[in-house]
Amino acid sequence: MEKILVAGEWRDADATSSFRAINPNTGETLDREYPVSGRSDVEAALAAGNDASRELKRTPRQAIARFLEGYAQRIDDRSREISAAASEETALPVSPRLADVELPRTTNQLRQAAEAVRNRSWTQPTIDTASNIRSMFVALEGPVVVFGPNNFPLAFNGISGGDFAAAIGAGNSVIAKAHPSHPHTSQLLAEAAFEAVEEAGLPAATVQMLYRTSHEDGELLVSHPLTGATGYTGSRSAALKLKQAADNAGKPIYLEMSAINPIFMLPGSLAERGEALAEELIGSVLLGTGQFCTSPGLVVVQAGDDAEAFIDAARGQVETAGVGALLSPSGVEGLGRSVETLIGAGAQLVVGGETAEGPGCRFQNTLLRTSAEALLAAPEDLQTEAFGNSTLIVVAADADEMVAVAGAVEGSLTGAIYSHTGGQDDALYARIEAPLRQRVGRLLNDKMPTGVAVVPSMNHGGPYPATGHPGFTAVGIPASLQRFAMLACYDGVRERRLPDELREQTSIRGCWRQIDGEWTLS
Amino acid sequence: MEKILVAGEWRDADATSSFRAINPNTGETLDREYPVSGRSDVEAALAAGNDASRELKRTPRQAIARFLEGYAQRIDDRSREISAAASEETALPVSPRLADVELPRTTNQLRQAAEAVRNRSWTQPTIDTASNIRSMFVALEGPVVVFGPNNFPLAFNGISGGDFAAAIGAGNSVIAKAHPSHPHTSQLLAEAAFEAVEEAGLPAATVQMLYRTSHEDGELLVSHPLTGATGYTGSRSAALKLKQAADNAGKPIYLEMSAINPIFMLPGSLAERGEALAEELIGSVLLGTGQFCTSPGLVVVQAGDDAEAFIDAARGQVETAGVGALLSPSGVEGLGRSVETLIGAGAQLVVGGETAEGPGCRFQNTLLRTSAEALLAAPEDLQTEAFGNSTLIVVAADADEMVAVAGAVEGSLTGAIYSHTGGQDDALYARIEAPLRQRVGRLLNDKMPTGVAVVPSMNHGGPYPATGHPGFTAVGIPASLQRFAMLACYDGVRERRLPDELREQTSIRGCWRQIDGEWTLS
């Protein structure tokens, strides 16, 4: 049985049972046996994490930055080993996905977080000199719990991903709950993280990791009096249970839980470049076998010859594309159930719809269609997230129906509108944009949503039920750090007792501070 | 029966019953009869508020700013009438409280919100030119519901206070739930607000007001699919029920629900100026008959002659002070129950503790004391909020016990540390500050917390259970506006379709924008 990382050591779990991961490409069970932790592991991690959080507040920020950079370097150094492990456990290709894109993105996030730790701009120091009142964001009191999802074993992993980088960057300790579909990947990352913690001289329990717990103990993790906050990426059903537990305890929880990412293809765009758009759409739908949070699951077109030609072209793309493996057997089952729900609610199968032949976890590339009338009659069922290589095209009778669909979409991470490169779709664009804008975190023009740039302006968030709160983003530094912080005001506090960020003469360089209403660079 | 303001008109309520306010100074019931609204009033307000919210997004921001300023002017113009009504319903004096302090604060907040509407800096436009990704905060889709408390009939009133100003400033419509202890004050304010809405040409349902609903309909207000978000200031018990309803529906809710606002008087400060501090403390405790969210309810001192002299001096102050009226009969009952709870948990009465003689709603000015040992043994009961003219002094045996108390305080709006003007308390300051900092939104030095300046750096918020989330403030513009907004990202959106705030060449003047990592003034 493999060991867990708790309280500054790799140690035997208080295991209630064990599990093994599966190679989704072949369906075979992998060798390593991992523990399902019992309650005492959870409590030990929370106690040690709380002590580490307290110590971190006395730790020079340079040490935290050095940890993030040292960890990033160790991941880079072991790129081959980590990517191979992740590929074995997820069926995602080493190249061009894991080693070439996701791993560099992961280390880039860690390095951006290190830069945020150094320049402190994320704390938004706000100083009113006349009243001598000063405020900034500071780390939470207790550890941050991070639940990673199955679909990004590196860039969203609880021990290395965006929430991890944000929580550490904000000065917190982290208890990572690895996703049980890729325990060995998480283990390799945690080994590198722990070495980097020791090298940087951070408190030993700054990073901890459990592989799996019971649902009850997961709820304890997010609601325990010692918990600072939680970041979660994963399924909506599990998310809502954790949300309820955290909410009842008054603990912040940031959830990224589902999205169908609607795309509106306005008539002018289909007339102008329908075939190219079909190719672009299906490329995005099948990227990572469709297992992206931002995968386009609903495509709205207006009825007519152009729409039918577009659907034909999309079908052609779907039919000729290879069938990628899904992340797990439960992913195959889940996708099958969702497709069934969609069909039960009135969607028609254009192509695919069944578990695929061959070894491992595979489902046929799937294209469905329905009418806007049907969607408006059963908006909930026909917006069932089909997580994987499937999408649903909604054919609206006319422009009014397209607008009505925009007003019926659920809160989502993204929404895209494709329009004619000239101005001929502009009137309809405005009518669709108004309701769509309020339902999505990121609005795109003529662009698929599957790329998520790590830049300050990114919003990887959106209205419920895409996330739990429409004001926060999980990607984009420095904004993502503020989720794992509290607002701390200093009123009349003597100069020598102020944090460096808030002093008249700060020693920090490169920090943007709002002084008497003006943003000023230190 | 008085009328409610719904859907752009003063109209008869669908009343399930009625109520009258009480003059707390005399105990007499006032004449005007106000409706308890039934469900159809709630639903009508939500539907009209949703339409108004949609229209507001197409309304020039100058009109919203003009509304806020016009409304402020109307309140100023009717200062005498509004202050008189508020004084009759709350027993707070017209002077020096309502007309001189609270009303100017109220109109100042509205004018600051107007300025925020004009310069747009609150939206934090963030632009990355290389990727052409841009984001900003925008208004919510649906109306904001604001529940006002009993203790600030103007500055926190649901129809005129800080949450109202913030929600309107962010571009939302508002449904105010007036506090039933001061319906006539709220009515006068709503009349002025509605006139200002019409004058500014805003959608007629931009502001709406109900006087009272059932608990179930209150829960519907915060959780309805059309609701954008809720701001609430009031009791913890009602807050937690609303929180659960809003949380379950995935609706943001910002709660300011309780605080005991601990004060640590370090030994050097008592030795240096104990008597003056006793006077300062009791002045703050009795301000507004102790009915401030930031009233100091727990005062920690270290045992010894200085502490006893301080307690004696505080008792003297309490005994010689006049007894102000509380806001309502239920306020008298609530304070009595809280004092009983404190005594039951081991606190000793120094002075007061009973309902006071005389007309109206009065409770004796009350001072209690207990030991740190007792508090640490029953931290929850001995941190019962006694809302009113009462405070509890905790005598710690030594410095270690003072530190332990700091580690046991609940999340609170404020925490203050008084220390010797020289450096002799500095070591103990550091030990107390570390835990206290994490438990309070605003940390003060040598200053009572009852003053809450409306400046950008103010934090009128704090960790649970002071509020529902430690990252937000209810006072301080522009930060308070962001609570009632969502993060809206534009990815590759064509220039002419961008909001003015995000364009290369914005027409807005005085807007701070973060462009490629640099804050730049437009």
Short mmCIF file of N, CA, C and O in Angstrom, two decimals, chain A residues 20-95:
data_model
loop_
_atom_site.label_atom_id
_atom_site.label_comp_id
_atom_site.label_asym_id
_atom_site.label_seq_id
_atom_site.Cartn_x
_atom_site.Cartn_y
_atom_site.Cartn_z
N ARG A 20 -7.16 0.76 -6.77
CA ARG A 20 -6.13 0.83 -7.80
C ARG A 20 -6.68 1.62 -8.98
O ARG A 20 -7.88 1.59 -9.24
N ALA A 21 -5.79 2.30 -9.66
CA ALA A 21 -6.22 3.04 -10.85
C ALA A 21 -6.32 2.09 -12.05
O ALA A 21 -5.86 0.96 -12.01
N ILE A 22 -6.93 2.61 -13.10
CA ILE A 22 -7.13 1.83 -14.33
C ILE A 22 -6.44 2.56 -15.48
O ILE A 22 -6.43 3.79 -15.53
N ASN A 23 -5.86 1.80 -16.37
CA ASN A 23 -5.36 2.37 -17.62
C ASN A 23 -6.54 2.45 -18.58
O ASN A 23 -7.01 1.41 -19.07
N PRO A 24 -7.04 3.65 -18.85
CA PRO A 24 -8.27 3.76 -19.64
C PRO A 24 -8.07 3.35 -21.10
O PRO A 24 -9.03 3.06 -21.80
N ASN A 25 -6.81 3.32 -21.52
CA ASN A 25 -6.53 2.94 -22.90
C ASN A 25 -6.71 1.45 -23.10
O ASN A 25 -7.09 1.00 -24.18
N THR A 26 -6.41 0.69 -22.08
CA THR A 26 -6.46 -0.77 -22.19
C THR A 26 -7.53 -1.38 -21.30
O THR A 26 -7.91 -2.53 -21.49
N GLY A 27 -7.98 -0.62 -20.32
CA GLY A 27 -8.94 -1.16 -19.37
C GLY A 27 -8.29 -1.95 -18.25
O GLY A 27 -8.98 -2.42 -17.34
N GLU A 28 -6.97 -2.13 -18.30
CA GLU A 28 -6.33 -2.97 -17.27
C GLU A 28 -6.14 -2.20 -15.96
O GLU A 28 -5.91 -0.99 -15.96
N THR A 29 -6.24 -2.93 -14.89
CA THR A 29 -6.01 -2.35 -13.56
C THR A 29 -4.51 -2.24 -13.32
O THR A 29 -3.76 -3.17 -13.61
N LEU A 30 -4.11 -1.11 -12.80
CA LEU A 30 -2.67 -0.87 -12.58
C LEU A 30 -2.24 -1.46 -11.23
O LEU A 30 -3.07 -1.77 -10.38
N ASP A 31 -0.92 -1.59 -11.08
CA ASP A 31 -0.40 -2.36 -9.94
C ASP A 31 -0.54 -1.68 -8.59
O ASP A 31 -0.89 -2.31 -7.60
N ARG A 32 -0.20 -0.42 -8.53
CA ARG A 32 -0.06 0.21 -7.22
C ARG A 32 -1.38 0.27 -6.46
O ARG A 32 -2.41 0.61 -7.03
N GLU A 33 -1.27 0.00 -5.17
CA GLU A 33 -2.46 -0.02 -4.32
C GLU A 33 -2.44 1.22 -3.43
O GLU A 33 -1.46 1.49 -2.74
N TYR A 34 -3.52 1.98 -3.48
CA TYR A 34 -3.60 3.25 -2.74
C TYR A 34 -4.67 3.19 -1.66
O TYR A 34 -5.71 2.55 -1.84
N PRO A 35 -4.42 3.88 -0.55
CA PRO A 35 -5.36 3.81 0.57
C PRO A 35 -6.56 4.75 0.43
O PRO A 35 -6.42 5.86 -0.08
N VAL A 36 -7.71 4.30 0.89
CA VAL A 36 -8.82 5.19 1.19
C VAL A 36 -8.66 5.60 2.65
O VAL A 36 -8.69 4.75 3.54
N SER A 37 -8.42 6.88 2.87
CA SER A 37 -8.09 7.33 4.23
C SER A 37 -9.31 7.36 5.13
O SER A 37 -10.41 7.72 4.70
N GLY A 38 -9.10 7.02 6.38
CA GLY A 38 -10.14 7.15 7.39
C GLY A 38 -10.11 8.52 8.03
O GLY A 38 -9.25 9.36 7.72
N ARG A 39 -11.02 8.72 8.96
CA ARG A 39 -11.19 10.04 9.57
C ARG A 39 -9.93 10.54 10.26
O ARG A 39 -9.64 11.75 10.25
N SER A 40 -9.16 9.65 10.85
CA SER A 40 -7.99 10.13 11.61
C SER A 40 -6.95 10.74 10.67
O SER A 40 -6.24 11.66 11.06
N ASP A 41 -6.88 10.28 9.43
CA ASP A 41 -5.98 10.92 8.46
C ASP A 41 -6.44 12.35 8.17
O ASP A 41 -5.64 13.28 8.07
N VAL A 42 -7.76 12.50 8.00
CA VAL A 42 -8.32 13.82 7.72
C VAL A 42 -8.03 14.76 8.89
O VAL A 42 -7.58 15.90 8.70
N GLU A 43 -8.25 14.27 10.09
CA GLU A 43 -8.05 15.14 11.26
C GLU A 43 -6.57 15.46 11.46
O GLU A 43 -6.21 16.59 11.84
N ALA A 44 -5.71 14.49 11.19
CA ALA A 44 -4.27 14.75 11.34
C ALA A 44 -3.82 15.80 10.31
O ALA A 44 -3.02 16.69 10.62
N ALA A 45 -4.34 15.69 9.10
CA ALA A 45 -3.96 16.66 8.06
C ALA A 45 -4.45 18.06 8.42
O ALA A 45 -3.75 19.06 8.23
N LEU A 46 -5.67 18.15 8.94
CA LEU A 46 -6.20 19.47 9.30
C LEU A 46 -5.41 20.10 10.44
O LEU A 46 -5.09 21.29 10.40
N ALA A 47 -5.06 19.30 11.44
CA ALA A 47 -4.29 19.84 12.57
C ALA A 47 -2.92 20.30 12.11
O ALA A 47 -2.46 21.41 12.44
N ALA A 48 -2.25 19.47 11.32
CA ALA A 48 -0.91 19.84 10.85
C ALA A 48 -0.99 21.02 9.89
O ALA A 48 -0.13 21.92 9.90
N GLY A 49 -2.03 21.03 9.06
CA GLY A 49 -2.20 22.14 8.12
C GLY A 49 -2.45 23.45 8.84
O GLY A 49 -1.97 24.51 8.41
N ASN A 50 -3.18 23.37 9.92
CA ASN A 50 -3.46 24.58 10.70
C ASN A 50 -2.15 25.13 11.31
O ASN A 50 -1.89 26.34 11.25
N ASP A 51 -1.34 24.23 11.85
CA ASP A 51 -0.04 24.68 12.39
C ASP A 51 0.82 25.27 11.28
O ASP A 51 1.47 26.31 11.47
N ALA A 52 0.82 24.61 10.13
CA ALA A 52 1.65 25.11 9.03
C ALA A 52 1.15 26.48 8.56
O ALA A 52 1.95 27.37 8.27
N SER A 53 -0.17 26.65 8.51
CA SER A 53 -0.72 27.95 8.10
C SER A 53 -0.25 29.04 9.05
O SER A 53 0.08 30.15 8.63
N ARG A 54 -0.25 28.73 10.34
CA ARG A 54 0.19 29.73 11.32
C ARG A 54 1.67 30.06 11.10
O ARG A 54 2.05 31.23 11.09
N GLU A 55 2.49 29.02 10.92
CA GLU A 55 3.92 29.27 10.71
C GLU A 55 4.19 30.04 9.43
O GLU A 55 5.11 30.87 9.36
N LEU A 56 3.39 29.76 8.40
CA LEU A 56 3.61 30.43 7.11
C LEU A 56 3.47 31.94 7.22
O LEU A 56 4.09 32.69 6.47
N LYS A 57 2.65 32.38 8.17
CA LYS A 57 2.47 33.83 8.33
C LYS A 57 3.71 34.50 8.88
O LYS A 57 3.87 35.72 8.77
N ARG A 58 4.59 33.71 9.46
CA ARG A 58 5.86 34.26 9.95
C ARG A 58 7.01 33.94 9.00
O ARG A 58 8.17 34.22 9.30
N THR A 59 6.71 33.29 7.88
CA THR A 59 7.74 32.86 6.94
C THR A 59 7.99 33.95 5.91
O THR A 59 7.02 34.52 5.39
N PRO A 60 9.25 34.26 5.61
CA PRO A 60 9.49 35.29 4.58
C PRO A 60 8.82 34.90 3.26
O PRO A 60 8.88 33.74 2.85
N ARG A 61 8.20 35.89 2.62
CA ARG A 61 7.50 35.60 1.37
C ARG A 61 8.44 35.07 0.30
O ARG A 61 8.04 34.32 -0.59
N GLN A 62 9.72 35.46 0.39
CA GLN A 62 10.68 34.96 -0.60
C GLN A 62 10.79 33.44 -0.54
O GLN A 62 11.01 32.78 -1.56
N ALA A 63 10.64 32.86 0.65
CA ALA A 63 10.73 31.41 0.77
C ALA A 63 9.55 30.74 0.07
O ALA A 63 9.70 29.68 -0.56
N ILE A 64 8.37 31.37 0.17
CA ILE A 64 7.19 30.80 -0.51
C ILE A 64 7.39 30.89 -2.02
O ILE A 64 7.10 29.93 -2.75
N ALA A 65 7.91 32.01 -2.49
CA ALA A 65 8.18 32.15 -3.93
C ALA A 65 9.22 31.13 -4.38
O ALA A 65 9.07 30.50 -5.44
N ARG A 66 10.26 30.96 -3.57
CA ARG A 66 11.30 29.97 -3.93
C ARG A 66 10.72 28.57 -3.99
O ARG A 66 11.08 27.75 -4.84
N PHE A 67 9.80 28.26 -3.08
CA PHE A 67 9.16 26.94 -3.12
C PHE A 67 8.43 26.75 -4.45
O PHE A 67 8.57 25.73 -5.12
N LEU A 68 7.63 27.74 -4.83
CA LEU A 68 6.84 27.60 -6.06
C LEU A 68 7.74 27.42 -7.27
O LEU A 68 7.48 26.59 -8.15
N GLU A 69 8.82 28.20 -7.30
CA GLU A 69 9.74 28.08 -8.44
C GLU A 69 10.53 26.77 -8.39
O GLU A 69 10.75 26.12 -9.43
N GLY A 70 10.94 26.38 -7.19
CA GLY A 70 11.69 25.12 -7.06
C GLY A 70 10.82 23.93 -7.45
O GLY A 70 11.29 22.99 -8.12
N TYR A 71 9.56 24.00 -7.06
CA TYR A 71 8.62 22.93 -7.40
C TYR A 71 8.42 22.90 -8.92
O TYR A 71 8.47 21.81 -9.54
N ALA A 72 8.23 24.05 -9.51
CA ALA A 72 8.06 24.10 -10.97
C ALA A 72 9.27 23.48 -11.66
O ALA A 72 9.14 22.70 -12.62
N GLN A 73 10.46 23.81 -11.17
CA GLN A 73 11.67 23.28 -11.78
C GLN A 73 11.73 21.75 -11.65
O GLN A 73 12.11 21.06 -12.59
N ARG A 74 11.35 21.26 -10.49
CA ARG A 74 11.37 19.80 -10.30
C ARG A 74 10.38 19.11 -11.23
O ARG A 74 10.62 18.00 -11.72
N ILE A 75 9.23 19.73 -11.45
CA ILE A 75 8.26 19.15 -12.39
C ILE A 75 8.85 19.16 -13.80
O ILE A 75 8.77 18.16 -14.53
N ASP A 76 9.45 20.28 -14.17
CA ASP A 76 10.10 20.33 -15.49
C ASP A 76 11.17 19.24 -15.61
O ASP A 76 11.27 18.57 -16.64
N ASP A 77 11.96 19.10 -14.56
CA ASP A 77 13.05 18.12 -14.60
C ASP A 77 12.53 16.69 -14.77
O ASP A 77 13.20 15.84 -15.33
N ARG A 78 11.34 16.44 -14.22
CA ARG A 78 10.78 15.08 -14.29
C ARG A 78 9.64 15.01 -15.29
O ARG A 78 8.75 14.16 -15.16
N SER A 79 9.64 15.88 -16.25
CA SER A 79 8.54 15.95 -17.20
C SER A 79 8.23 14.59 -17.83
O SER A 79 7.07 14.19 -17.92
N ARG A 80 9.29 13.89 -18.22
CA ARG A 80 9.08 12.63 -18.92
C ARG A 80 8.37 11.61 -18.02
O ARG A 80 7.39 10.99 -18.42
N GLU A 81 8.85 11.49 -16.79
CA GLU A 81 8.28 10.50 -15.86
C GLU A 81 6.84 10.86 -15.48
O GLU A 81 5.95 10.00 -15.46
N ILE A 82 6.64 12.14 -15.19
CA ILE A 82 5.30 12.57 -14.76
C ILE A 82 4.30 12.46 -15.91
O ILE A 82 3.18 11.96 -15.73
N SER A 83 4.72 12.86 -17.09
CA SER A 83 3.81 12.78 -18.24
C SER A 83 3.48 11.33 -18.58
O SER A 83 2.33 11.02 -18.94
N ALA A 84 4.46 10.47 -18.44
CA ALA A 84 4.22 9.05 -18.73
C ALA A 84 3.22 8.46 -17.74
O ALA A 84 2.29 7.74 -18.11
N ALA A 85 3.40 8.80 -16.48
CA ALA A 85 2.46 8.30 -15.46
C ALA A 85 1.06 8.83 -15.72
O ALA A 85 0.07 8.10 -15.65
N ALA A 86 0.97 10.13 -16.03
CA ALA A 86 -0.34 10.73 -16.28
C ALA A 86 -0.99 10.11 -17.50
O ALA A 86 -2.20 9.87 -17.53
N SER A 87 -0.19 9.83 -18.51
CA SER A 87 -0.75 9.24 -19.72
C SER A 87 -1.27 7.83 -19.45
O SER A 87 -2.34 7.44 -19.94
N GLU A 88 -0.52 7.10 -18.67
CA GLU A 88 -0.95 5.74 -18.35
C GLU A 88 -2.28 5.76 -17.58
O GLU A 88 -3.14 4.91 -17.78
N GLU A 89 -2.45 6.74 -16.70
CA GLU A 89 -3.64 6.76 -15.84
C GLU A 89 -4.84 7.48 -16.48
O GLU A 89 -5.96 7.34 -15.99
N THR A 90 -4.59 8.27 -17.51
CA THR A 90 -5.69 9.07 -18.09
C THR A 90 -5.94 8.80 -19.57
O THR A 90 -6.95 9.24 -20.11
N ALA A 91 -5.00 8.13 -20.22
CA ALA A 91 -5.06 7.92 -21.67
C ALA A 91 -4.85 9.19 -22.46
O ALA A 91 -4.96 9.18 -23.69
N LEU A 92 -4.58 10.30 -21.79
CA LEU A 92 -4.24 11.51 -22.55
C LEU A 92 -2.84 11.32 -23.11
O LEU A 92 -1.95 10.78 -22.44
N PRO A 93 -2.60 11.74 -24.37
CA PRO A 93 -1.29 11.50 -24.97
C PRO A 93 -0.18 12.35 -24.32
O PRO A 93 -0.40 13.49 -23.95
N VAL A 94 0.99 11.74 -24.21
CA VAL A 94 2.16 12.50 -23.72
C VAL A 94 2.39 13.69 -24.64
O VAL A 94 2.65 14.81 -24.18
N SER A 95 2.29 13.43 -25.94
CA SER A 95 2.46 14.49 -26.91
C SER A 95 1.33 14.39 -27.92
O SER A 95 1.00 13.29 -28.35
#
